[in-house]
PDB file of C-alpha atoms in Angstrom:
ATOM      1  CA  MET R   1      14.596 -40.623 -61.366  1.00  0.00           C
ATOM      2  CA  TYR R   2      16.210 -42.856 -63.929  1.00  0.00           C
ATOM      3  CA  ASP R   3      19.998 -42.602 -63.624  1.00  0.00           C
ATOM      4  CA  ASP R   4      20.849 -45.753 -65.536  1.00  0.00           C
ATOM      5  CA  CYS R   5      24.181 -44.780 -67.052  1.00  0.00           C
ATOM      6  CA  ARG R   6      27.194 -42.543 -66.482  1.00  0.00           C
ATOM      7  CA  ALA R   7      25.910 -39.844 -68.885  1.00  0.00           C
ATOM      8  CA  ARG R   8      22.660 -39.418 -66.902  1.00  0.00           C
ATOM      9  CA  LEU R   9      24.605 -39.198 -63.634  1.00  0.00           C
ATOM     10  CA  GLU R  10      26.891 -36.557 -65.177  1.00  0.00           C
ATOM     11  CA  ASP R  11      23.783 -34.605 -66.284  1.00  0.00           C
ATOM     12  CA  ARG R  12      22.418 -34.727 -62.722  1.00  0.00           C
ATOM     13  CA  VAL R  13      25.745 -33.455 -61.316  1.00  0.00           C
ATOM     14  CA  THR R  14      25.705 -30.583 -63.843  1.00  0.00           C
ATOM     15  CA  PHE R  15      22.126 -29.662 -62.866  1.00  0.00           C
ATOM     16  CA  VAL R  16      22.880 -29.754 -59.129  1.00  0.00           C
ATOM     17  CA  ASN R  17      26.164 -27.824 -59.371  1.00  0.00           C
ATOM     18  CA  ASP R  18      25.436 -25.353 -62.189  1.00  0.00           C
ATOM     19  CA  ILE R  19      21.717 -24.976 -62.900  1.00  0.00           C
ATOM     20  CA  TRP R  20      19.845 -25.635 -59.633  1.00  0.00           C
ATOM     21  CA  VAL R  21      22.463 -23.966 -57.420  1.00  0.00           C
ATOM     22  CA  GLY R  22      20.733 -21.711 -54.881  1.00  0.00           C
ATOM     23  CA  THR R  23      17.239 -22.984 -55.765  1.00  0.00           C
ATOM     24  CA  PHE R  24      16.991 -25.840 -53.258  1.00  0.00           C
ATOM     25  CA  GLN R  25      17.664 -26.319 -49.568  1.00  0.00           C
ATOM     26  CA  ASP R  26      21.052 -28.080 -49.444  1.00  0.00           C
ATOM     27  CA  TYR R  27      21.292 -31.093 -47.172  1.00  0.00           C
ATOM     28  CA  ARG R  28      23.670 -33.799 -45.980  1.00  0.00           C
ATOM     29  CA  THR R  29      22.694 -37.455 -46.099  1.00  0.00           C
ATOM     30  CA  ARG R  30      23.428 -40.579 -44.084  1.00  0.00           C
ATOM     31  CA  HIS R  31      22.794 -43.828 -45.879  1.00  0.00           C
ATOM     32  CA  PHE R  32      22.328 -47.174 -44.095  1.00  0.00           C
ATOM     33  CA  VAL R  33      22.186 -50.603 -45.768  1.00  0.00           C
ATOM     34  CA  GLN R  34      21.364 -53.799 -43.891  1.00  0.00           C
ATOM     35  CA  LEU R  35      20.071 -57.381 -44.037  1.00  0.00           C
ATOM     36  CA  THR R  36      21.592 -58.328 -47.374  1.00  0.00           C
ATOM     37  CA  SER R  37      20.514 -61.629 -48.888  1.00  0.00           C
ATOM     38  CA  TYR R  38      21.514 -63.228 -52.171  1.00  0.00           C
ATOM     39  CA  HIS R  39      21.076 -66.171 -54.477  1.00  0.00           C
ATOM     40  CA  ARG R  40      23.144 -67.387 -57.409  1.00  0.00           C
ATOM     41  CA  THR R  41      21.669 -67.169 -60.878  1.00  0.00           C
ATOM     42  CA  ASP R  42      24.690 -68.907 -62.428  1.00  0.00           C
ATOM     43  CA  ALA R  43      28.274 -69.790 -61.478  1.00  0.00           C
ATOM     44  CA  ALA R  44      29.460 -66.154 -61.514  1.00  0.00           C
ATOM     45  CA  THR R  45      26.328 -64.033 -61.001  1.00  0.00           C
ATOM     46  CA  LEU R  46      24.543 -63.149 -57.762  1.00  0.00           C
ATOM     47  CA  GLU R  47      21.166 -61.471 -57.348  1.00  0.00           C
ATOM     48  CA  MET R  48      21.181 -59.478 -54.107  1.00  0.00           C
ATOM     49  CA  ARG R  49      18.493 -57.784 -52.024  1.00  0.00           C
ATOM     50  CA  SER R  50      19.173 -55.338 -49.186  1.00  0.00           C
ATOM     51  CA  ASN R  51      17.182 -52.843 -47.149  1.00  0.00           C
ATOM     52  CA  PHE R  52      18.219 -49.195 -47.074  1.00  0.00           C
ATOM     53  CA  SER R  53      17.291 -45.999 -45.320  1.00  0.00           C
ATOM     54  CA  VAL R  54      18.494 -42.500 -46.130  1.00  0.00           C
ATOM     55  CA  PHE R  55      18.311 -39.657 -43.627  1.00  0.00           C
ATOM     56  CA  MET R  56      18.730 -35.999 -44.542  1.00  0.00           C
ATOM     57  CA  THR R  57      19.913 -33.087 -42.446  1.00  0.00           C
ATOM     58  CA  PRO R  58      19.393 -29.620 -43.977  1.00  0.00           C
ATOM     59  CA  LYS R  59      22.475 -27.461 -43.451  1.00  0.00           C
ATOM     60  CA  ASP R  60      20.432 -24.492 -42.250  1.00  0.00           C
ATOM     61  CA  SER R  61      18.207 -26.221 -39.646  1.00  0.00           C
ATOM     62  CA  GLY R  62      20.303 -29.214 -38.513  1.00  0.00           C
ATOM     63  CA  ILE R  63      17.111 -31.252 -37.942  1.00  0.00           C
ATOM     64  CA  THR R  64      17.445 -34.806 -39.275  1.00  0.00           C
ATOM     65  CA  GLN R  65      14.518 -36.552 -40.942  1.00  0.00           C
ATOM     66  CA  VAL R  66      13.942 -39.672 -43.038  1.00  0.00           C
ATOM     67  CA  LEU R  67      14.361 -38.939 -46.744  1.00  0.00           C
ATOM     68  CA  ALA R  68      13.590 -42.396 -48.110  1.00  0.00           C
ATOM     69  CA  ALA R  69      13.477 -46.085 -47.235  1.00  0.00           C
ATOM     70  CA  GLY R  70      13.217 -49.173 -49.375  1.00  0.00           C
ATOM     71  CA  GLN R  71      15.215 -52.006 -50.854  1.00  0.00           C
ATOM     72  CA  TYR R  72      18.006 -52.381 -53.382  1.00  0.00           C
ATOM     73  CA  LEU R  73      17.831 -55.117 -55.989  1.00  0.00           C
ATOM     74  CA  ASP R  74      21.365 -55.690 -57.282  1.00  0.00           C
ATOM     75  CA  SER R  75      22.999 -57.944 -59.816  1.00  0.00           C
ATOM     76  CA  VAL R  76      26.685 -58.692 -59.099  1.00  0.00           C
ATOM     77  CA  ARG R  77      29.269 -60.693 -61.036  1.00  0.00           C
ATOM     78  CA  GLN R  78      32.207 -62.428 -59.375  1.00  0.00           C
ATOM     79  CA  GLN R  79      35.449 -61.618 -61.209  1.00  0.00           C
ATOM     80  CA  LYS R  80      38.203 -64.171 -61.834  1.00  0.00           C
ATOM     81  CA  ASN R  81      40.501 -62.214 -59.491  1.00  0.00           C
ATOM     82  CA  GLY R  82      37.997 -62.703 -56.638  1.00  0.00           C
ATOM     83  CA  GLY R  83      36.523 -59.194 -56.790  1.00  0.00           C
ATOM     84  CA  LEU R  84      32.903 -58.271 -57.440  1.00  0.00           C
ATOM     85  CA  LYS R  85      31.466 -56.063 -60.186  1.00  0.00           C
ATOM     86  CA  LEU R  86      28.089 -54.368 -59.796  1.00  0.00           C
ATOM     87  CA  LEU R  87      26.115 -55.031 -62.992  1.00  0.00           C
ATOM     88  CA  SER R  88      22.903 -53.261 -62.045  1.00  0.00           C
ATOM     89  CA  ARG R  89      21.126 -51.646 -59.103  1.00  0.00           C
ATOM     90  CA  ARG R  90      17.452 -50.779 -58.759  1.00  0.00           C
ATOM     91  CA  ALA R  91      16.089 -48.923 -55.747  1.00  0.00           C
ATOM     92  CA  GLU R  92      12.475 -49.683 -54.840  1.00  0.00           C
ATOM     93  CA  LEU R  93      11.097 -47.090 -52.442  1.00  0.00           C
ATOM     94  CA  ASP R  94       8.747 -47.865 -49.541  1.00  0.00           C
ATOM     95  CA  THR R  95       8.323 -44.131 -49.149  1.00  0.00           C
ATOM     96  CA  SER R  96       5.253 -43.015 -51.104  1.00  0.00           C
ATOM     97  CA  VAL R  97       5.852 -39.266 -50.796  1.00  0.00           C
ATOM     98  CA  LEU R  98       9.353 -37.824 -50.680  1.00  0.00           C
ATOM     99  CA  PRO R  99       9.976 -34.620 -48.722  1.00  0.00           C
ATOM    100  CA  ARG R 100       9.614 -31.608 -51.077  1.00  0.00           C
ATOM    101  CA  TYR R 101      12.395 -32.673 -53.399  1.00  0.00           C
ATOM    102  CA  LEU R 102      15.007 -35.283 -54.134  1.00  0.00           C
ATOM    103  CA  VAL R 103      18.137 -33.616 -55.491  1.00  0.00           C
ATOM    104  CA  TYR R 104      20.785 -36.278 -54.957  1.00  0.00           C
ATOM    105  CA  PRO R 105      20.273 -39.828 -56.324  1.00  0.00           C
ATOM    106  CA  ILE R 106      19.478 -42.625 -53.904  1.00  0.00           C
TER     107      ILE R 106
END
């Protein structure tokens, strides 16, 4: 899955809502992020690493299972107003085989 820009994300939403509708088992997710660490690459840019896990619960069975686990590698820029802007995010999966399908982006 390579959703690297808004247009690709919009394509995925169109597929999920209009094309794939009724062809996959719909599920809810719970997403946990923890143990964030960072280092500065320059005065305004941070490289961040955090662990994540995503659990899925199919709407028909109600049985929760792990969908994926891994780490996020993020690049963040500090804005002059004190806010942060996410420049990039890459998800590296520990999970070698995903359950049947992955409809929604991680």
